[in-house]
Amino acid sequence: MLELNTAEIRFAIKAARQAALLVRDIQAEMVTDSITKGDKSPVTIADFASQALVSHLLQSTFPSDPLVGEEDSAALLAPDNRESLKTITKYVQSRIMNANQQDITEWIDYGKAPVSDRFWTLDPIDGTKGFLRGEQYAVAFALILQGRVEIGVLACPNLTDGNIQQIGGPGSLIVAQRGQGAWAAELTGSMQFTQLHVSGVTDPRQARFLRSFETAHTNVSQLDLIGQSIGVIAEPVRLDSQAKYSILAAGAGDALFRLISAKSPDYKEKIWDQAAGSIICEEAGGQVTDLDGKPLDFTHGRTLLKNRGILATNGHLHEAALQAIRSVGA
Ligand code: AMP
Ligand code: MG
């Protein structure tokens, strides 16, 4: 049984769930066949609405807790975005009746806090490209204490049973609290949590790799070389967002790689892109490091400044994967 024994875990679940249900509505209403390829407005609206809602809930529940969120309102205040702000306000009002435009921008900007000994970090929509394609995305929310992730929640509207990609299904709410395991429940159903465990695959050749859908977020040719050096048979599974961590935690994938893209060699991972997913993987029995085998270091601001890429595995395959990473110079 998942013990909902702290106010923090109860709050984290509630906030991520409410935000995910809001953005799921926005995806259903705005991401239609008629949107043109360059039109990013649905994700803009959903991103800001999600951060405004979570931020408001956080201030109401833990008024002295800071939020490190991905978004800030600067872009929204440009004259071109006035309509977007109206639409965001309308969506947030569907949950918080009296919210006005000023509240929205203030709530969003509450997420500009610096990191500290105790803070929450939010990716209001992780996997924006997946969201726009009508595919995978997640609301990712985590509590970080003294540089260590303590609670992580991923709310994934298009993932069923924490590991099956299903658009329009019940969705998944995946939760981990340090020392208490990783658990999944239906996002839209009753909160019946079942425990997640990583796979028992020990033969590297049997590994099922997980990678970003977007080729620009990883290094596909290096991943192919890693696969060849290990002798992997299966093609990597491609999907957006930290939903990958959930699939790994549920034992339906064995190794997740975030290699360094040749196009952005200096890219640093953002803390909100890894915090919730990494504790979920660890609490399911897996292992998470960077590509050099170093633990993720959440004490250096909004990015994982001291880490290079990410490797998450079921634990059994971690050494073999690190060795393959070294052998191909990734
Ligand atoms: P994914 O859906 O796993 O590809 O991850 C999406 C996240 O990748 C986004 O939230 C971005 O913050 C992040 N991202 C953006 N550019 C890059 C890049 N060049 N390399 C790695 N990750 C990136
Ligand atoms: Mg993200």
PDB file of C-alpha atoms and ligand atoms in Angstrom, residues 70 123 125-127 212-214 216-218 239-242 244 258-259 261 264 267 269-270 272-273, ligand 1:
ATOM      1  CA  GLU A  70       9.851  26.064 -16.230  1.00  0.00           C
ATOM      2  CA  ASP A 123       7.453  20.989 -15.611  1.00  0.00           C
ATOM      3  CA  ILE A 125       3.998  20.160 -19.616  1.00  0.00           C
ATOM      4  CA  ASP A 126       6.941  17.899 -20.194  1.00  0.00           C
ATOM      5  CA  GLY A 127       7.041  16.729 -23.796  1.00  0.00           C
ATOM      6  CA  SER A 212      13.253  10.674 -26.924  1.00  0.00           C
ATOM      7  CA  PHE A 213      10.876  10.796 -29.836  1.00  0.00           C
ATOM      8  CA  GLU A 214      12.610  13.999 -30.925  1.00  0.00           C
ATOM      9  CA  ALA A 216      17.279  16.619 -31.538  1.00  0.00           C
ATOM     10  CA  HIS A 217      17.012  15.685 -27.839  1.00  0.00           C
ATOM     11  CA  THR A 218      19.449  12.791 -28.016  1.00  0.00           C
ATOM     12  CA  LEU A 239       8.374   8.536 -26.862  1.00  0.00           C
ATOM     13  CA  ASP A 240       8.177  12.011 -25.438  1.00  0.00           C
ATOM     14  CA  SER A 241       8.490  13.171 -21.864  1.00  0.00           C
ATOM     15  CA  GLN A 242       9.275  11.516 -18.554  1.00  0.00           C
ATOM     16  CA  LYS A 244       9.815   6.998 -20.395  1.00  0.00           C
ATOM     17  CA  ARG A 258      19.623  10.870 -22.917  1.00  0.00           C
ATOM     18  CA  LEU A 259      22.760  11.219 -25.004  1.00  0.00           C
ATOM     19  CA  SER A 261      22.950  15.836 -29.305  1.00  0.00           C
ATOM     20  CA  SER A 264      23.559  21.143 -28.876  1.00  0.00           C
ATOM     21  CA  TYR A 267      22.836  21.516 -23.471  1.00  0.00           C
ATOM     22  CA  GLU A 269      19.403  18.973 -18.478  1.00  0.00           C
ATOM     23  CA  LYS A 270      16.746  21.000 -16.640  1.00  0.00           C
ATOM     24  CA  TRP A 272      12.226  19.633 -13.748  1.00  0.00           C
ATOM     25  CA  ASP A 273      12.867  17.299 -16.691  1.00  0.00           C
TER      26      ASP A 273
HETATM   27  P1  AMP B   1      11.887  14.313 -24.314  1.00  0.00           P
HETATM   28  O1  AMP B   1      10.428  14.384 -24.524  1.00  0.00           O
HETATM   29  O2  AMP B   1      12.363  13.176 -23.507  1.00  0.00           O
HETATM   30  O3  AMP B   1      12.632  14.479 -25.591  1.00  0.00           O
HETATM   31  O4  AMP B   1      12.269  15.517 -23.374  1.00  0.00           O
HETATM   32  C1  AMP B   1      11.689  16.756 -23.514  1.00  0.00           C
HETATM   33  C2  AMP B   1      12.586  17.733 -22.842  1.00  0.00           C
HETATM   34  O5  AMP B   1      13.829  17.786 -23.531  1.00  0.00           O
HETATM   35  C3  AMP B   1      12.056  19.135 -22.891  1.00  0.00           C
HETATM   36  O6  AMP B   1      11.359  19.417 -21.709  1.00  0.00           O
HETATM   37  C4  AMP B   1      13.277  20.003 -23.015  1.00  0.00           C
HETATM   38  O7  AMP B   1      13.514  20.679 -21.806  1.00  0.00           O
HETATM   39  C5  AMP B   1      14.410  19.014 -23.235  1.00  0.00           C
HETATM   40  N1  AMP B   1      15.337  19.422 -24.302  1.00  0.00           N
HETATM   41  C6  AMP B   1      15.258  20.502 -25.103  1.00  0.00           C
HETATM   42  N2  AMP B   1      16.342  20.569 -25.912  1.00  0.00           N
HETATM   43  C7  AMP B   1      17.130  19.527 -25.617  1.00  0.00           C
HETATM   44  C8  AMP B   1      18.391  19.056 -26.098  1.00  0.00           C
HETATM   45  N3  AMP B   1      19.042  19.683 -27.057  1.00  0.00           N
HETATM   46  N4  AMP B   1      18.910  17.932 -25.536  1.00  0.00           N
HETATM   47  C9  AMP B   1      18.239  17.275 -24.577  1.00  0.00           C
HETATM   48  N5  AMP B   1      17.038  17.676 -24.083  1.00  0.00           N
HETATM   49  C10 AMP B   1      16.485  18.791 -24.592  1.00  0.00           C
END
